[in-house]
């Protein structure tokens, strides 16, 4: 296997410029490129892991915010119903007071 690899590297060396680039230099360059790729892959895997953790954190935060929004919507509906009831009560009370005021004015005119 090693001999085939050297032959392949020799062929690559000749293709790149002949004898000036040795098989050893090609092997070193190949090793360097391989190490750089492995390092890049490792960095990308680390970034992916960090991004997945960030995504999980944000998803949990979003779920909490949505839950809180639902609670607030429920409270808002309750307050709106309470406000409608109070408005209706105040309007009824206002009508009663206006009627009472008219009755008193009518009574005052008769006196």
Short mmCIF file of N, CA and C in Angstrom, two decimals:
data_model
loop_
_atom_site.label_atom_id
_atom_site.label_comp_id
_atom_site.label_asym_id
_atom_site.label_seq_id
_atom_site.Cartn_x
_atom_site.Cartn_y
_atom_site.Cartn_z
N UNK A 1 0.83 -1.19 0.00
CA UNK A 1 0.00 0.00 0.00
C UNK A 1 0.88 1.26 0.00
N UNK A 2 1.94 1.24 0.85
CA UNK A 2 2.82 2.41 0.95
C UNK A 2 3.54 2.65 -0.37
N UNK A 3 3.93 1.59 -1.04
CA UNK A 3 4.62 1.71 -2.33
C UNK A 3 3.69 2.33 -3.37
N UNK A 4 2.42 1.91 -3.37
CA UNK A 4 1.47 2.49 -4.33
C UNK A 4 1.26 3.97 -4.04
N UNK A 5 1.25 4.31 -2.75
CA UNK A 5 1.08 5.71 -2.37
C UNK A 5 2.27 6.53 -2.86
N UNK A 6 3.49 5.98 -2.71
CA UNK A 6 4.69 6.69 -3.19
C UNK A 6 4.65 6.85 -4.70
N UNK A 7 4.24 5.81 -5.40
CA UNK A 7 4.15 5.88 -6.87
C UNK A 7 3.13 6.95 -7.28
N UNK A 8 2.03 6.97 -6.59
CA UNK A 8 1.03 7.98 -6.89
C UNK A 8 1.58 9.37 -6.64
N UNK A 9 2.30 9.54 -5.52
CA UNK A 9 2.89 10.84 -5.21
C UNK A 9 3.97 11.22 -6.22
N UNK A 10 4.75 10.20 -6.68
CA UNK A 10 5.75 10.47 -7.72
C UNK A 10 5.07 10.95 -8.99
N UNK A 11 3.99 10.30 -9.36
CA UNK A 11 3.26 10.70 -10.56
C UNK A 11 2.73 12.12 -10.39
N UNK A 12 2.24 12.43 -9.23
CA UNK A 12 1.74 13.79 -8.95
C UNK A 12 2.89 14.80 -9.00
N UNK A 13 4.04 14.41 -8.48
CA UNK A 13 5.20 15.30 -8.50
C UNK A 13 5.61 15.60 -9.93
N UNK A 14 5.63 14.58 -10.78
CA UNK A 14 5.99 14.81 -12.18
C UNK A 14 4.96 15.71 -12.86
N UNK A 15 3.72 15.49 -12.54
CA UNK A 15 2.67 16.32 -13.13
C UNK A 15 2.82 17.78 -12.70
N UNK A 16 3.25 18.01 -11.49
CA UNK A 16 3.41 19.38 -10.98
C UNK A 16 4.70 20.05 -11.42
N UNK A 17 5.58 19.36 -11.95
CA UNK A 17 6.78 20.06 -12.37
C UNK A 17 8.00 19.18 -12.45
N UNK A 18 7.78 17.95 -12.45
CA UNK A 18 8.89 17.05 -12.67
C UNK A 18 9.63 16.72 -11.40
N UNK A 19 10.91 16.47 -11.56
CA UNK A 19 11.75 15.98 -10.48
C UNK A 19 11.99 17.03 -9.40
N UNK A 20 11.72 18.29 -9.69
CA UNK A 20 11.98 19.35 -8.73
C UNK A 20 11.16 19.15 -7.45
N UNK A 21 10.00 18.56 -7.57
CA UNK A 21 9.16 18.32 -6.41
C UNK A 21 9.25 16.83 -6.11
N UNK A 22 9.80 16.52 -4.97
CA UNK A 22 10.00 15.11 -4.63
C UNK A 22 8.73 14.51 -4.05
N UNK A 23 8.75 13.20 -4.03
CA UNK A 23 7.62 12.47 -3.45
C UNK A 23 7.50 12.80 -1.96
N UNK A 24 8.64 12.99 -1.32
CA UNK A 24 8.62 13.32 0.11
C UNK A 24 7.97 14.69 0.32
N UNK A 25 8.32 15.65 -0.54
CA UNK A 25 7.72 16.98 -0.43
C UNK A 25 6.22 16.91 -0.67
N UNK A 26 5.84 16.07 -1.63
CA UNK A 26 4.42 15.91 -1.92
C UNK A 26 3.71 15.28 -0.71
N UNK A 27 4.36 14.28 -0.09
CA UNK A 27 3.77 13.62 1.07
C UNK A 27 3.63 14.61 2.22
N UNK A 28 4.65 15.45 2.41
CA UNK A 28 4.58 16.46 3.47
C UNK A 28 3.45 17.45 3.20
N UNK A 29 3.35 17.86 1.94
CA UNK A 29 2.28 18.80 1.57
C UNK A 29 0.91 18.14 1.77
N UNK A 30 0.82 16.88 1.37
CA UNK A 30 -0.43 16.15 1.54
C UNK A 30 -0.77 16.04 3.04
N UNK A 31 0.22 15.72 3.86
CA UNK A 31 0.01 15.61 5.31
C UNK A 31 -0.43 16.94 5.91
N UNK A 32 0.22 18.00 5.45
CA UNK A 32 -0.12 19.34 5.94
C UNK A 32 -1.57 19.69 5.57
N UNK A 33 -1.91 19.40 4.32
CA UNK A 33 -3.28 19.67 3.86
C UNK A 33 -4.28 18.84 4.66
N UNK A 34 -3.93 17.59 4.89
CA UNK A 34 -4.81 16.71 5.66
C UNK A 34 -5.00 17.23 7.09
N UNK A 35 -3.90 17.65 7.73
CA UNK A 35 -4.00 18.20 9.08
C UNK A 35 -4.87 19.47 9.10
N UNK A 36 -4.69 20.31 8.09
CA UNK A 36 -5.48 21.54 8.02
C UNK A 36 -6.97 21.21 7.87
N UNK A 37 -7.25 20.21 7.03
CA UNK A 37 -8.65 19.81 6.83
C UNK A 37 -9.23 19.23 8.13
N UNK A 38 -8.45 18.43 8.82
CA UNK A 38 -8.91 17.85 10.08
C UNK A 38 -9.15 18.93 11.13
N UNK A 39 -8.25 19.91 11.17
CA UNK A 39 -8.41 21.01 12.11
C UNK A 39 -9.66 21.82 11.77
N UNK A 40 -9.86 22.08 10.49
CA UNK A 40 -11.05 22.83 10.04
C UNK A 40 -12.32 22.05 10.38
N UNK A 41 -12.28 20.74 10.14
CA UNK A 41 -13.42 19.90 10.46
C UNK A 41 -13.70 19.93 11.96
N UNK A 42 -12.66 19.86 12.76
CA UNK A 42 -12.82 19.92 14.21
C UNK A 42 -13.43 21.26 14.63
N UNK A 43 -12.93 22.35 14.04
CA UNK A 43 -13.48 23.68 14.35
C UNK A 43 -14.95 23.77 13.95
N UNK A 44 -15.28 23.22 12.78
CA UNK A 44 -16.67 23.26 12.32
C UNK A 44 -17.57 22.43 13.23
N UNK A 45 -17.07 21.31 13.69
CA UNK A 45 -17.85 20.48 14.61
C UNK A 45 -18.07 21.21 15.94
N UNK A 46 -17.04 21.90 16.42
CA UNK A 46 -17.19 22.69 17.65
C UNK A 46 -18.22 23.81 17.46
N UNK A 47 -18.13 24.49 16.32
CA UNK A 47 -19.09 25.56 16.04
C UNK A 47 -20.51 25.00 15.96
N UNK A 48 -20.63 23.85 15.31
CA UNK A 48 -21.95 23.22 15.18
C UNK A 48 -22.51 22.88 16.57
N UNK A 49 -21.67 22.34 17.41
CA UNK A 49 -22.09 22.00 18.76
C UNK A 49 -22.53 23.25 19.53
N UNK A 50 -21.76 24.32 19.40
CA UNK A 50 -22.11 25.57 20.07
C UNK A 50 -23.42 26.13 19.54
N UNK A 51 -23.60 26.06 18.21
CA UNK A 51 -24.82 26.59 17.61
C UNK A 51 -26.04 25.75 18.02
N UNK A 52 -25.86 24.44 18.11
CA UNK A 52 -26.97 23.59 18.55
C UNK A 52 -27.34 23.90 20.00
N UNK A 53 -26.34 24.12 20.84
CA UNK A 53 -26.61 24.48 22.24
C UNK A 53 -27.33 25.83 22.31
N UNK A 54 -26.88 26.78 21.50
CA UNK A 54 -27.53 28.10 21.45
C UNK A 54 -28.97 27.97 20.95
N UNK A 55 -29.16 27.14 19.94
CA UNK A 55 -30.51 26.92 19.40
C UNK A 55 -31.42 26.31 20.47
N UNK A 56 -30.91 25.34 21.21
CA UNK A 56 -31.69 24.72 22.29
C UNK A 56 -32.05 25.75 23.35
N UNK A 57 -31.09 26.59 23.71
CA UNK A 57 -31.34 27.63 24.72
C UNK A 57 -32.40 28.61 24.23
N UNK A 58 -32.27 29.03 22.97
CA UNK A 58 -33.24 29.98 22.42
C UNK A 58 -34.62 29.36 22.27
N UNK A 59 -34.67 28.07 21.92
CA UNK A 59 -35.96 27.39 21.81
C UNK A 59 -36.65 27.33 23.16
N UNK A 60 -35.88 27.04 24.21
CA UNK A 60 -36.45 27.00 25.56
C UNK A 60 -36.92 28.40 25.98
N UNK A 61 -36.12 29.39 25.68
CA UNK A 61 -36.48 30.77 26.00
C UNK A 61 -37.76 31.17 25.25
N UNK A 62 -37.85 30.78 23.99
CA UNK A 62 -39.03 31.08 23.18
C UNK A 62 -40.27 30.39 23.75
N UNK A 63 -40.12 29.14 24.16
CA UNK A 63 -41.25 28.41 24.73
C UNK A 63 -41.73 29.10 26.01
N UNK A 64 -40.79 29.55 26.83
CA UNK A 64 -41.17 30.26 28.06
C UNK A 64 -41.89 31.56 27.72
N UNK A 65 -41.40 32.28 26.72
CA UNK A 65 -42.03 33.54 26.32
C UNK A 65 -43.44 33.30 25.78
N UNK A 66 -43.60 32.24 24.98
CA UNK A 66 -44.93 31.91 24.45
C UNK A 66 -45.89 31.55 25.58
N UNK A 67 -45.39 30.79 26.55
CA UNK A 67 -46.22 30.43 27.71
C UNK A 67 -46.65 31.69 28.46
N UNK A 68 -45.72 32.59 28.67
CA UNK A 68 -46.02 33.85 29.37
C UNK A 68 -47.03 34.68 28.58
N UNK A 69 -46.87 34.69 27.25
CA UNK A 69 -47.81 35.44 26.41
C UNK A 69 -49.22 34.86 26.54
N UNK A 70 -49.34 33.55 26.57
CA UNK A 70 -50.66 32.92 26.75
C UNK A 70 -51.26 33.30 28.10
N UNK A 71 -50.44 33.30 29.14
CA UNK A 71 -50.93 33.72 30.45
C UNK A 71 -51.43 35.16 30.40
N UNK A 72 -50.66 36.03 29.74
CA UNK A 72 -51.04 37.44 29.66
C UNK A 72 -52.30 37.63 28.81
N UNK A 73 -52.43 36.85 27.74
CA UNK A 73 -53.65 36.93 26.93
C UNK A 73 -54.87 36.53 27.77
N UNK A 74 -54.72 35.47 28.55
CA UNK A 74 -55.82 35.05 29.42
C UNK A 74 -56.19 36.13 30.42
N UNK A 75 -55.18 36.72 31.02
CA UNK A 75 -55.43 37.80 31.99
C UNK A 75 -56.09 38.99 31.30
N UNK A 76 -55.64 39.28 30.08
CA UNK A 76 -56.21 40.38 29.31
C UNK A 76 -57.69 40.13 29.01
N UNK A 77 -58.02 38.88 28.61
CA UNK A 77 -59.43 38.54 28.35
C UNK A 77 -60.27 38.73 29.61
N UNK A 78 -59.75 38.29 30.73
CA UNK A 78 -60.46 38.44 32.01
C UNK A 78 -60.69 39.91 32.33
N UNK A 79 -59.66 40.72 32.15
CA UNK A 79 -59.79 42.15 32.43
C UNK A 79 -60.77 42.83 31.47
N UNK A 80 -60.75 42.41 30.19
CA UNK A 80 -61.70 42.98 29.23
C UNK A 80 -63.14 42.66 29.62
N UNK A 81 -63.38 41.41 30.03
CA UNK A 81 -64.73 41.03 30.46
C UNK A 81 -65.14 41.82 31.70
N UNK A 82 -64.22 41.97 32.64
CA UNK A 82 -64.50 42.75 33.85
C UNK A 82 -64.82 44.20 33.48
N UNK A 83 -64.05 44.75 32.57
CA UNK A 83 -64.27 46.13 32.14
C UNK A 83 -65.63 46.27 31.46
N UNK A 84 -66.01 45.30 30.64
CA UNK A 84 -67.33 45.34 29.98
C UNK A 84 -68.46 45.28 31.00
N UNK A 85 -68.30 44.39 32.00
CA UNK A 85 -69.33 44.30 33.05
C UNK A 85 -69.45 45.61 33.82
N UNK A 86 -68.29 46.19 34.18
CA UNK A 86 -68.31 47.44 34.94
C UNK A 86 -68.91 48.57 34.11
N UNK A 87 -68.60 48.60 32.83
CA UNK A 87 -69.15 49.64 31.96
C UNK A 87 -70.67 49.50 31.88
N UNK A 88 -71.13 48.26 31.73
CA UNK A 88 -72.57 48.01 31.68
C UNK A 88 -73.23 48.44 32.99
N UNK A 89 -72.60 48.08 34.11
CA UNK A 89 -73.12 48.46 35.43
C UNK A 89 -73.17 49.98 35.58
N UNK A 90 -72.09 50.66 35.16
CA UNK A 90 -72.05 52.12 35.26
C UNK A 90 -73.11 52.76 34.38
N UNK A 91 -73.32 52.21 33.18
CA UNK A 91 -74.34 52.76 32.28
C UNK A 91 -75.73 52.59 32.88
N UNK A 92 -75.98 51.43 33.48
CA UNK A 92 -77.28 51.21 34.13
C UNK A 92 -77.47 52.17 35.30
N UNK A 93 -76.43 52.32 36.09
CA UNK A 93 -76.48 53.26 37.23
C UNK A 93 -76.69 54.68 36.73
N UNK A 94 -76.03 55.04 35.62
CA UNK A 94 -76.18 56.38 35.04
C UNK A 94 -77.62 56.60 34.59
N UNK A 95 -78.21 55.60 33.96
CA UNK A 95 -79.60 55.72 33.52
C UNK A 95 -80.54 55.90 34.72
N UNK A 96 -80.27 55.15 35.77
CA UNK A 96 -81.10 55.28 36.98
C UNK A 96 -80.99 56.68 37.57
N UNK A 97 -79.75 57.18 37.62
CA UNK A 97 -79.54 58.51 38.21
C UNK A 97 -80.18 59.60 37.35
N UNK A 98 -80.08 59.46 36.03
CA UNK A 98 -80.71 60.44 35.14
C UNK A 98 -82.23 60.41 35.31
N UNK A 99 -82.78 59.21 35.40
CA UNK A 99 -84.22 59.08 35.62
C UNK A 99 -84.62 59.71 36.96
N UNK A 100 -83.84 59.45 37.99
CA UNK A 100 -84.10 60.03 39.31
C UNK A 100 -84.00 61.55 39.27
N UNK A 101 -83.02 62.06 38.55
CA UNK A 101 -82.85 63.51 38.41
C UNK A 101 -84.05 64.11 37.69
N UNK A 102 -84.52 63.48 36.64
CA UNK A 102 -85.71 63.96 35.92
C UNK A 102 -86.94 63.97 36.85
N UNK A 103 -87.08 62.90 37.61
CA UNK A 103 -88.20 62.80 38.53
C UNK A 103 -88.16 63.92 39.57
N UNK A 104 -86.94 64.17 40.08
CA UNK A 104 -86.80 65.24 41.07
C UNK A 104 -87.07 66.61 40.45
N UNK A 105 -86.61 66.82 39.22
CA UNK A 105 -86.86 68.11 38.54
C UNK A 105 -88.36 68.28 38.29
N UNK A 106 -89.00 67.18 37.90
CA UNK A 106 -90.45 67.22 37.66
C UNK A 106 -91.17 67.53 38.96
N UNK A 107 -90.72 66.91 40.03
CA UNK A 107 -91.32 67.17 41.33
C UNK A 107 -91.13 68.62 41.77
N UNK A 108 -89.92 69.14 41.47
CA UNK A 108 -89.60 70.52 41.86
C UNK A 108 -90.48 71.49 41.08
N UNK A 109 -90.77 71.23 39.83
CA UNK A 109 -91.60 72.11 39.02
C UNK A 109 -93.05 72.14 39.56
N UNK A 110 -93.46 71.03 40.07
CA UNK A 110 -94.83 70.95 40.57
C UNK A 110 -94.99 71.73 41.88
N UNK A 111 -93.89 71.88 42.56
CA UNK A 111 -93.98 72.61 43.84
C UNK A 111 -93.96 74.05 43.59
#
